[in-house]
PDB file of C-alpha atoms in Angstrom:
ATOM      1  CA  UNK A 288      23.101  -9.071 -13.824  1.00 51.00           C
ATOM      2  CA  UNK A 289      24.045  -9.026 -10.156  1.00 54.00           C
ATOM      3  CA  UNK A 290      21.979 -11.899  -8.739  1.00 59.00           C
ATOM      4  CA  UNK A 291      22.161 -10.722  -5.127  1.00 90.00           C
ATOM      5  CA  UNK A 292      21.207  -7.122  -5.832  1.00 96.00           C
ATOM      6  CA  UNK A 293      17.715  -5.738  -5.225  1.00 98.00           C
ATOM      7  CA  UNK A 294      16.395  -2.219  -4.870  1.00 98.00           C
ATOM      8  CA  UNK A 295      13.521   0.149  -4.230  1.00 98.00           C
ATOM      9  CA  UNK A 296      12.877   2.603  -7.085  1.00 98.00           C
ATOM     10  CA  UNK A 297      10.787   5.713  -6.442  1.00 97.00           C
ATOM     11  CA  UNK A 298      10.846   9.453  -5.848  1.00 96.00           C
ATOM     12  CA  UNK A 299      11.465  10.368  -3.091  1.00 93.00           C
ATOM     13  CA  UNK A 300      12.823   7.301  -1.246  1.00 93.00           C
ATOM     14  CA  UNK A 301      15.266   8.659   1.337  1.00 90.00           C
ATOM     15  CA  UNK A 302      12.663   8.162   4.077  1.00 88.00           C
ATOM     16  CA  UNK A 303      11.920   4.545   3.181  1.00 93.00           C
ATOM     17  CA  UNK A 304      12.291   1.736   5.702  1.00 96.00           C
ATOM     18  CA  UNK A 305      12.389  -0.911   2.963  1.00 97.00           C
ATOM     19  CA  UNK A 306      16.212  -1.354   2.954  1.00 97.00           C
ATOM     20  CA  UNK A 307      16.130  -1.947   6.698  1.00 97.00           C
ATOM     21  CA  UNK A 308      13.255  -4.423   6.406  1.00 98.00           C
ATOM     22  CA  UNK A 309      14.865  -6.470   3.646  1.00 98.00           C
ATOM     23  CA  UNK A 310      18.202  -6.509   5.452  1.00 97.00           C
ATOM     24  CA  UNK A 311      16.425  -8.050   8.449  1.00 97.00           C
ATOM     25  CA  UNK A 312      14.681 -10.609   6.240  1.00 98.00           C
ATOM     26  CA  UNK A 313      17.969 -11.550   4.576  1.00 97.00           C
ATOM     27  CA  UNK A 314      19.667 -12.116   7.939  1.00 96.00           C
ATOM     28  CA  UNK A 315      16.763 -14.242   9.076  1.00 96.00           C
ATOM     29  CA  UNK A 316      16.844 -16.383   5.919  1.00 96.00           C
ATOM     30  CA  UNK A 317      20.647 -16.573   5.735  1.00 95.00           C
ATOM     31  CA  UNK A 318      20.668 -14.963   2.284  1.00 95.00           C
ATOM     32  CA  UNK A 319      23.473 -12.689   1.134  1.00 95.00           C
ATOM     33  CA  UNK A 320      21.759  -9.841  -0.700  1.00 96.00           C
ATOM     34  CA  UNK A 321      22.146  -6.127  -1.280  1.00 96.00           C
ATOM     35  CA  UNK A 322      19.088  -3.857  -1.264  1.00 97.00           C
ATOM     36  CA  UNK A 323      19.438  -0.198  -2.244  1.00 96.00           C
ATOM     37  CA  UNK A 324      17.066   2.755  -2.399  1.00 97.00           C
ATOM     38  CA  UNK A 325      17.224   4.393  -5.840  1.00 98.00           C
ATOM     39  CA  UNK A 326      15.743   7.880  -6.025  1.00 97.00           C
ATOM     40  CA  UNK A 327      14.693   8.370  -9.639  1.00 97.00           C
ATOM     41  CA  UNK A 328      12.387  10.819 -11.361  1.00 97.00           C
ATOM     42  CA  UNK A 329      12.914   8.941 -14.657  1.00 97.00           C
ATOM     43  CA  UNK A 330      11.756   5.399 -13.946  1.00 98.00           C
ATOM     44  CA  UNK A 331      12.624   3.966 -17.364  1.00 97.00           C
ATOM     45  CA  UNK A 332      16.194   5.222 -17.185  1.00 98.00           C
ATOM     46  CA  UNK A 333      16.645   3.929 -13.633  1.00 98.00           C
ATOM     47  CA  UNK A 334      15.296   0.493 -14.540  1.00 98.00           C
ATOM     48  CA  UNK A 335      17.474   0.277 -17.665  1.00 97.00           C
ATOM     49  CA  UNK A 336      20.554   1.026 -15.563  1.00 97.00           C
ATOM     50  CA  UNK A 337      19.643  -1.440 -12.811  1.00 97.00           C
ATOM     51  CA  UNK A 338      21.426  -4.800 -13.030  1.00 94.00           C
ATOM     52  CA  UNK A 339      19.779  -6.604 -10.137  1.00 96.00           C
ATOM     53  CA  UNK A 340      17.483  -9.616  -9.957  1.00 96.00           C
ATOM     54  CA  UNK A 341      14.451  -7.828  -8.567  1.00 97.00           C
ATOM     55  CA  UNK A 342      13.089  -4.538  -7.325  1.00 98.00           C
ATOM     56  CA  UNK A 343      10.288  -2.881  -5.457  1.00 98.00           C
ATOM     57  CA  UNK A 344       8.585   0.147  -6.974  1.00 98.00           C
ATOM     58  CA  UNK A 345       6.947   2.963  -5.035  1.00 95.00           C
ATOM     59  CA  UNK A 346       5.380   6.350  -5.754  1.00 91.00           C
ATOM     60  CA  UNK A 347       5.062   7.744  -8.320  1.00 94.00           C
ATOM     61  CA  UNK A 348       6.124   4.917 -10.646  1.00 96.00           C
ATOM     62  CA  UNK A 349       3.795   1.966  -9.998  1.00 96.00           C
ATOM     63  CA  UNK A 350       1.708   2.404 -13.126  1.00 94.00           C
ATOM     64  CA  UNK A 351       4.774   3.032 -15.269  1.00 96.00           C
ATOM     65  CA  UNK A 352       6.337  -0.142 -13.853  1.00 97.00           C
ATOM     66  CA  UNK A 353       3.374  -2.180 -15.086  1.00 97.00           C
ATOM     67  CA  UNK A 354       3.900  -0.833 -18.595  1.00 96.00           C
ATOM     68  CA  UNK A 355       7.595  -1.777 -18.469  1.00 97.00           C
ATOM     69  CA  UNK A 356       6.943  -5.460 -17.754  1.00 98.00           C
ATOM     70  CA  UNK A 357       6.963  -8.303 -20.268  1.00 97.00           C
ATOM     71  CA  UNK A 358       4.527 -10.317 -18.140  1.00 97.00           C
ATOM     72  CA  UNK A 359       2.173  -9.510 -15.265  1.00 97.00           C
ATOM     73  CA  UNK A 360       0.830 -11.653 -12.453  1.00 95.00           C
ATOM     74  CA  UNK A 361      -2.920 -11.788 -11.846  1.00 92.00           C
ATOM     75  CA  UNK A 362      -2.758  -9.305  -8.970  1.00 91.00           C
ATOM     76  CA  UNK A 363      -0.812  -6.760 -11.005  1.00 93.00           C
ATOM     77  CA  UNK A 364      -3.081  -7.240 -14.003  1.00 93.00           C
ATOM     78  CA  UNK A 365      -6.194  -6.548 -11.945  1.00 90.00           C
ATOM     79  CA  UNK A 366      -4.635  -3.585 -10.168  1.00 88.00           C
ATOM     80  CA  UNK A 367      -2.975  -2.088 -13.223  1.00 93.00           C
ATOM     81  CA  UNK A 368       0.036  -1.247 -11.067  1.00 96.00           C
ATOM     82  CA  UNK A 369       3.237  -3.050 -10.074  1.00 97.00           C
ATOM     83  CA  UNK A 370       5.210  -2.797  -6.839  1.00 98.00           C
ATOM     84  CA  UNK A 371       7.412  -5.887  -7.305  1.00 98.00           C
ATOM     85  CA  UNK A 372       9.659  -6.720 -10.255  1.00 98.00           C
ATOM     86  CA  UNK A 373      11.275 -10.105 -10.865  1.00 98.00           C
ATOM     87  CA  UNK A 374      13.837 -10.396 -13.647  1.00 97.00           C
ATOM     88  CA  UNK A 375      13.241 -13.297 -16.013  1.00 94.00           C
ATOM     89  CA  UNK A 376      14.792 -14.558 -19.216  1.00 91.00           C
ATOM     90  CA  UNK A 377      12.299 -12.605 -21.307  1.00 90.00           C
ATOM     91  CA  UNK A 378      12.376  -9.394 -19.306  1.00 96.00           C
ATOM     92  CA  UNK A 379      10.675  -8.152 -16.168  1.00 98.00           C
ATOM     93  CA  UNK A 380       7.751  -9.941 -14.545  1.00 98.00           C
ATOM     94  CA  UNK A 381       5.526  -7.635 -12.526  1.00 98.00           C
ATOM     95  CA  UNK A 382       3.435  -8.427  -9.464  1.00 97.00           C
ATOM     96  CA  UNK A 383       1.676  -6.465  -6.757  1.00 97.00           C
ATOM     97  CA  UNK A 384       1.955  -7.385  -3.092  1.00 98.00           C
ATOM     98  CA  UNK A 385       0.438  -4.227  -1.590  1.00 97.00           C
ATOM     99  CA  UNK A 386      -3.103  -5.516  -1.287  1.00 97.00           C
ATOM    100  CA  UNK A 387      -2.124  -8.869   0.170  1.00 97.00           C
ATOM    101  CA  UNK A 388       0.184  -7.071   2.612  1.00 98.00           C
ATOM    102  CA  UNK A 389      -2.621  -4.780   3.745  1.00 98.00           C
ATOM    103  CA  UNK A 390      -5.119  -7.586   4.235  1.00 98.00           C
ATOM    104  CA  UNK A 391      -2.573  -9.713   6.118  1.00 98.00           C
ATOM    105  CA  UNK A 392      -1.899  -6.843   8.507  1.00 98.00           C
ATOM    106  CA  UNK A 393      -5.550  -5.957   9.056  1.00 98.00           C
ATOM    107  CA  UNK A 394      -6.882  -9.492   9.498  1.00 98.00           C
ATOM    108  CA  UNK A 395      -3.817 -10.933  11.226  1.00 97.00           C
ATOM    109  CA  UNK A 396      -1.958  -8.385  13.324  1.00 97.00           C
ATOM    110  CA  UNK A 397      -4.926  -6.022  13.809  1.00 97.00           C
ATOM    111  CA  UNK A 398      -7.497  -8.845  14.084  1.00 97.00           C
ATOM    112  CA  UNK A 399     -10.116  -7.026  12.038  1.00 98.00           C
ATOM    113  CA  UNK A 400     -12.917  -8.916  10.313  1.00 97.00           C
ATOM    114  CA  UNK A 401     -13.258  -7.216   6.923  1.00 98.00           C
ATOM    115  CA  UNK A 402     -16.283  -9.174   5.745  1.00 98.00           C
ATOM    116  CA  UNK A 403     -19.303  -7.117   4.671  1.00 98.00           C
ATOM    117  CA  UNK A 404     -17.710  -3.851   5.775  1.00 98.00           C
ATOM    118  CA  UNK A 405     -19.065  -0.824   3.946  1.00 98.00           C
ATOM    119  CA  UNK A 406     -15.798   0.672   2.731  1.00 98.00           C
ATOM    120  CA  UNK A 407     -14.585   4.093   1.614  1.00 98.00           C
ATOM    121  CA  UNK A 408     -11.365   4.232  -0.405  1.00 98.00           C
ATOM    122  CA  UNK A 409      -9.860   7.722  -0.581  1.00 97.00           C
ATOM    123  CA  UNK A 410      -7.691   8.042  -3.677  1.00 95.00           C
ATOM    124  CA  UNK A 411      -7.500   6.327  -7.052  1.00 95.00           C
ATOM    125  CA  UNK A 412      -3.769   6.338  -7.801  1.00 93.00           C
ATOM    126  CA  UNK A 413      -1.168   3.605  -7.531  1.00 93.00           C
ATOM    127  CA  UNK A 414      -1.709   2.950  -3.826  1.00 94.00           C
ATOM    128  CA  UNK A 415      -5.474   2.670  -4.139  1.00 96.00           C
ATOM    129  CA  UNK A 416      -5.231   0.487  -7.228  1.00 96.00           C
ATOM    130  CA  UNK A 417      -2.823  -1.830  -5.447  1.00 96.00           C
ATOM    131  CA  UNK A 418      -5.114  -2.557  -2.493  1.00 97.00           C
ATOM    132  CA  UNK A 419      -8.624  -2.407  -3.961  1.00 97.00           C
ATOM    133  CA  UNK A 420      -8.701  -5.898  -5.545  1.00 96.00           C
ATOM    134  CA  UNK A 421      -7.434  -7.538  -2.351  1.00 97.00           C
ATOM    135  CA  UNK A 422     -10.035  -5.737  -0.232  1.00 98.00           C
ATOM    136  CA  UNK A 423     -12.773  -7.001  -2.530  1.00 97.00           C
ATOM    137  CA  UNK A 424     -11.336 -10.523  -2.359  1.00 96.00           C
ATOM    138  CA  UNK A 425     -11.278 -10.276   1.446  1.00 97.00           C
ATOM    139  CA  UNK A 426     -15.061  -9.968   1.382  1.00 98.00           C
ATOM    140  CA  UNK A 427     -15.753  -6.305   2.098  1.00 98.00           C
ATOM    141  CA  UNK A 428     -19.214  -5.031   1.215  1.00 98.00           C
ATOM    142  CA  UNK A 429     -19.792  -2.060  -1.062  1.00 98.00           C
ATOM    143  CA  UNK A 430     -16.656  -0.115  -1.999  1.00 98.00           C
ATOM    144  CA  UNK A 431     -16.955   3.617  -2.588  1.00 98.00           C
ATOM    145  CA  UNK A 432     -13.980   5.136  -4.442  1.00 98.00           C
ATOM    146  CA  UNK A 433     -13.523   8.884  -3.943  1.00 96.00           C
ATOM    147  CA  UNK A 434     -10.836  10.897  -5.688  1.00 93.00           C
ATOM    148  CA  UNK A 435     -10.000  14.547  -6.219  1.00 90.00           C
ATOM    149  CA  UNK A 436     -10.047  13.919  -9.990  1.00 92.00           C
ATOM    150  CA  UNK A 437     -13.414  12.340 -10.892  1.00 92.00           C
ATOM    151  CA  UNK A 438     -12.090  10.673 -14.039  1.00 95.00           C
ATOM    152  CA  UNK A 439      -9.579   8.640 -12.025  1.00 94.00           C
ATOM    153  CA  UNK A 440     -12.268   7.405  -9.629  1.00 96.00           C
ATOM    154  CA  UNK A 441     -14.366   6.331 -12.609  1.00 96.00           C
ATOM    155  CA  UNK A 442     -11.382   4.608 -14.238  1.00 95.00           C
ATOM    156  CA  UNK A 443     -10.534   2.611 -11.110  1.00 95.00           C
ATOM    157  CA  UNK A 444     -14.143   1.551 -10.606  1.00 95.00           C
ATOM    158  CA  UNK A 445     -14.318   0.403 -14.226  1.00 95.00           C
ATOM    159  CA  UNK A 446     -11.030  -1.497 -13.930  1.00 92.00           C
ATOM    160  CA  UNK A 447     -12.247  -3.416 -10.882  1.00 93.00           C
ATOM    161  CA  UNK A 448     -15.123  -4.778 -12.944  1.00 91.00           C
ATOM    162  CA  UNK A 449     -17.700  -5.149 -10.168  1.00 95.00           C
ATOM    163  CA  UNK A 450     -20.324  -2.455 -10.840  1.00 93.00           C
ATOM    164  CA  UNK A 451     -22.740  -3.853  -8.261  1.00 96.00           C
ATOM    165  CA  UNK A 452     -20.167  -3.484  -5.454  1.00 97.00           C
ATOM    166  CA  UNK A 453     -17.878  -0.651  -6.562  1.00 97.00           C
ATOM    167  CA  UNK A 454     -19.187   2.908  -6.729  1.00 97.00           C
ATOM    168  CA  UNK A 455     -17.159   5.932  -7.893  1.00 97.00           C
ATOM    169  CA  UNK A 456     -17.945   9.126  -6.036  1.00 96.00           C
ATOM    170  CA  UNK A 457     -16.409  12.589  -5.852  1.00 92.00           C
ATOM    171  CA  UNK A 458     -15.198  14.876  -3.084  1.00 91.00           C
ATOM    172  CA  UNK A 459     -18.403  16.884  -3.085  1.00 92.00           C
ATOM    173  CA  UNK A 460     -20.358  13.677  -2.422  1.00 95.00           C
ATOM    174  CA  UNK A 461     -18.577  12.869   0.847  1.00 95.00           C
ATOM    175  CA  UNK A 462     -20.923  14.785   3.127  1.00 95.00           C
ATOM    176  CA  UNK A 463     -23.888  12.721   1.934  1.00 96.00           C
ATOM    177  CA  UNK A 464     -22.379   9.236   1.989  1.00 97.00           C
ATOM    178  CA  UNK A 465     -23.064   8.430   5.637  1.00 97.00           C
ATOM    179  CA  UNK A 466     -20.982   6.286   7.978  1.00 98.00           C
ATOM    180  CA  UNK A 467     -18.493   3.628   6.877  1.00 98.00           C
ATOM    181  CA  UNK A 468     -17.212   0.512   8.611  1.00 98.00           C
ATOM    182  CA  UNK A 469     -13.798   0.825   6.943  1.00 98.00           C
ATOM    183  CA  UNK A 470     -12.076   3.941   5.588  1.00 98.00           C
ATOM    184  CA  UNK A 471      -8.782   3.546   3.738  1.00 98.00           C
ATOM    185  CA  UNK A 472      -6.735   6.646   2.989  1.00 97.00           C
ATOM    186  CA  UNK A 473      -4.660   5.949  -0.113  1.00 96.00           C
ATOM    187  CA  UNK A 474      -4.049   9.575  -1.083  1.00 92.00           C
ATOM    188  CA  UNK A 475      -0.621  11.188  -1.131  1.00 74.00           C
ATOM    189  CA  UNK A 476      -1.977  14.550   0.075  1.00 64.00           C
ATOM    190  CA  UNK A 477      -0.672  14.117   3.608  1.00 56.00           C
ATOM    191  CA  UNK A 478       2.869  13.662   2.312  1.00 54.00           C
ATOM    192  CA  UNK A 479       2.700  17.299   1.235  1.00 52.00           C
ATOM    193  CA  UNK A 480       1.081  18.493   4.443  1.00 49.00           C
ATOM    194  CA  UNK A 481      -2.208  19.171   2.666  1.00 52.00           C
ATOM    195  CA  UNK A 482      -4.633  16.643   4.135  1.00 56.00           C
ATOM    196  CA  UNK A 483      -8.144  17.595   2.976  1.00 63.00           C
ATOM    197  CA  UNK A 484     -10.933  18.210   5.455  1.00 82.00           C
ATOM    198  CA  UNK A 485     -13.322  15.266   5.751  1.00 94.00           C
ATOM    199  CA  UNK A 486     -16.867  15.254   7.166  1.00 96.00           C
ATOM    200  CA  UNK A 487     -17.035  13.809  10.678  1.00 96.00           C
ATOM    201  CA  UNK A 488     -20.152  11.903   9.590  1.00 97.00           C
ATOM    202  CA  UNK A 489     -18.008   9.387   7.676  1.00 98.00           C
ATOM    203  CA  UNK A 490     -16.747   7.670  10.856  1.00 98.00           C
ATOM    204  CA  UNK A 491     -18.363   6.278  13.960  1.00 97.00           C
ATOM    205  CA  UNK A 492     -17.897   3.793  16.821  1.00 97.00           C
ATOM    206  CA  UNK A 493     -17.694   0.808  14.418  1.00 97.00           C
ATOM    207  CA  UNK A 494     -15.245   2.387  11.977  1.00 98.00           C
ATOM    208  CA  UNK A 495     -11.716   1.183  11.297  1.00 98.00           C
ATOM    209  CA  UNK A 496      -9.629   3.993   9.758  1.00 98.00           C
ATOM    210  CA  UNK A 497      -6.537   2.883   7.858  1.00 98.00           C
ATOM    211  CA  UNK A 498      -3.816   5.032   6.312  1.00 97.00           C
ATOM    212  CA  UNK A 499      -1.500   3.391   3.795  1.00 97.00           C
ATOM    213  CA  UNK A 500       1.251   5.793   4.894  1.00 94.00           C
ATOM    214  CA  UNK A 501       3.142   5.648   8.179  1.00 92.00           C
ATOM    215  CA  UNK A 502       4.980   8.121  10.388  1.00 89.00           C
ATOM    216  CA  UNK A 503       4.258  11.820   9.980  1.00 88.00           C
ATOM    217  CA  UNK A 504       2.444  11.243   6.690  1.00 89.00           C
ATOM    218  CA  UNK A 505      -0.319   9.344   8.520  1.00 92.00           C
ATOM    219  CA  UNK A 506      -0.776  11.767  11.410  1.00 90.00           C
ATOM    220  CA  UNK A 507      -3.370  14.045   9.799  1.00 91.00           C
ATOM    221  CA  UNK A 508      -5.783  11.345   8.703  1.00 94.00           C
ATOM    222  CA  UNK A 509      -5.524   9.308  11.896  1.00 95.00           C
ATOM    223  CA  UNK A 510      -6.034  12.454  14.017  1.00 94.00           C
ATOM    224  CA  UNK A 511      -9.189  13.174  12.033  1.00 95.00           C
ATOM    225  CA  UNK A 512     -10.378   9.583  12.555  1.00 96.00           C
ATOM    226  CA  UNK A 513      -9.791   9.797  16.282  1.00 97.00           C
ATOM    227  CA  UNK A 514     -11.700  13.078  16.505  1.00 96.00           C
ATOM    228  CA  UNK A 515     -14.537  11.590  14.429  1.00 97.00           C
ATOM    229  CA  UNK A 516     -14.919   8.728  16.920  1.00 97.00           C
ATOM    230  CA  UNK A 517     -13.489   5.831  14.910  1.00 98.00           C
ATOM    231  CA  UNK A 518     -12.930   2.616  16.842  1.00 98.00           C
ATOM    232  CA  UNK A 519      -9.640   1.550  15.231  1.00 98.00           C
ATOM    233  CA  UNK A 520      -6.826   3.696  13.838  1.00 98.00           C
ATOM    234  CA  UNK A 521      -4.179   1.856  11.811  1.00 98.00           C
ATOM    235  CA  UNK A 522      -1.200   3.277   9.943  1.00 97.00           C
ATOM    236  CA  UNK A 523       0.593   1.628   7.043  1.00 97.00           C
ATOM    237  CA  UNK A 524       3.641   0.285   8.868  1.00 97.00           C
ATOM    238  CA  UNK A 525       2.246  -3.225   9.160  1.00 98.00           C
ATOM    239  CA  UNK A 526       1.256  -3.227   5.509  1.00 98.00           C
ATOM    240  CA  UNK A 527       4.769  -2.082   4.561  1.00 98.00           C
ATOM    241  CA  UNK A 528       6.344  -5.005   6.394  1.00 98.00           C
ATOM    242  CA  UNK A 529       3.857  -7.580   5.113  1.00 98.00           C
ATOM    243  CA  UNK A 530       4.058  -6.518   1.467  1.00 98.00           C
ATOM    244  CA  UNK A 531       7.862  -6.591   1.747  1.00 98.00           C
ATOM    245  CA  UNK A 532       7.673 -10.170   3.017  1.00 98.00           C
ATOM    246  CA  UNK A 533       5.555 -11.136   0.008  1.00 98.00           C
ATOM    247  CA  UNK A 534       8.095  -9.533  -2.348  1.00 98.00           C
ATOM    248  CA  UNK A 535      10.933 -11.345  -0.564  1.00 98.00           C
ATOM    249  CA  UNK A 536       9.079 -14.625  -1.059  1.00 98.00           C
ATOM    250  CA  UNK A 537       8.699 -13.976  -4.788  1.00 97.00           C
ATOM    251  CA  UNK A 538      12.446 -13.380  -5.095  1.00 97.00           C
ATOM    252  CA  UNK A 539      13.782 -16.102  -2.798  1.00 97.00           C
ATOM    253  CA  UNK A 540      11.051 -18.720  -2.409  1.00 96.00           C
ATOM    254  CA  UNK A 541      10.761 -18.285   1.357  1.00 96.00           C
ATOM    255  CA  UNK A 542       8.441 -15.994   3.281  1.00 96.00           C
ATOM    256  CA  UNK A 543      10.177 -14.489   6.318  1.00 97.00           C
ATOM    257  CA  UNK A 544       8.603 -14.051   9.726  1.00 97.00           C
ATOM    258  CA  UNK A 545       7.519 -10.437  10.097  1.00 98.00           C
ATOM    259  CA  UNK A 546       6.853 -10.041  13.815  1.00 96.00           C
ATOM    260  CA  UNK A 547      10.363  -9.132  14.982  1.00 96.00           C
ATOM    261  CA  UNK A 548      11.061  -6.430  12.406  1.00 97.00           C
ATOM    262  CA  UNK A 549       7.552  -5.019  12.801  1.00 97.00           C
ATOM    263  CA  UNK A 550       8.021  -4.746  16.565  1.00 97.00           C
ATOM    264  CA  UNK A 551      11.416  -3.080  16.075  1.00 96.00           C
ATOM    265  CA  UNK A 552      10.064  -0.531  13.614  1.00 96.00           C
ATOM    266  CA  UNK A 553       6.945   0.136  15.695  1.00 94.00           C
ATOM    267  CA  UNK A 554       9.116   0.917  18.715  1.00 93.00           C
ATOM    268  CA  UNK A 555      11.193   3.237  16.530  1.00 89.00           C
ATOM    269  CA  UNK A 556       8.120   5.064  15.227  1.00 85.00           C
ATOM    270  CA  UNK A 557       6.644   5.398  18.726  1.00 81.00           C
ATOM    271  CA  UNK A 558       9.929   6.825  20.000  1.00 79.00           C
ATOM    272  CA  UNK A 559       9.988   9.391  17.189  1.00 75.00           C
ATOM    273  CA  UNK A 560       6.436  10.461  18.006  1.00 63.00           C
ATOM    274  CA  UNK A 561       7.278  10.779  21.696  1.00 65.00           C
ATOM    275  CA  UNK A 562      10.347  12.859  20.864  1.00 65.00           C
ATOM    276  CA  UNK A 563       8.148  15.289  18.904  1.00 60.00           C
TER     277      UNK A 563
END
């Protein structure tokens, strides 16, 4: 095992900002560490070949990562997905920092009060599973889970175990659901340039629209939210930085300050948008 080696495992990962973020955290903390991006279609093979002390896991392997762990933290157990691996004597320990990262960004940096917000979660895959428990813990009101595949929406609602607050719905139901205070896009459709049309009735002047993606992948959803009259439009860059800080803390016992790297990356993203 190489104690100072960490990595991001996913497919694809060439676009990821995670190596840059963790390099900044390591400099800040005075820790000598290496963090690589490993593009792998076969997660099990990639993990077996990896000799580091910890790793992050991204699409499409978060559920498979949970199955590969010897032990799971409470957050990963509730979510059923893992985005952070910590090597232990008995194998891999899995945790999930996505939800905590999202809530920290929304309530801290974005200064949003999530309490009692009627919430729509678009998607029921690894991203949605990672954030749903934390949103419930943050005090949102009813949570409506909508997915292209009805069975996955039902499965996520069942896993969350709060039938009085969590309601699975299907794409055809969207036009009749009314307005939401918080809409979270956790689908991967925009990564493929195929963002589905959404009824304008879902958003209004009180709505905060949040995309878990950042950069070009978030453009379609946030453009829809703006056109629908949402009050706040938030991409996933802040969540990315905050969940990375939580992973870093699990590995090294110190949580880095996130403001400087977030400001640097936000300026970079804004410059890329302006260039387009």
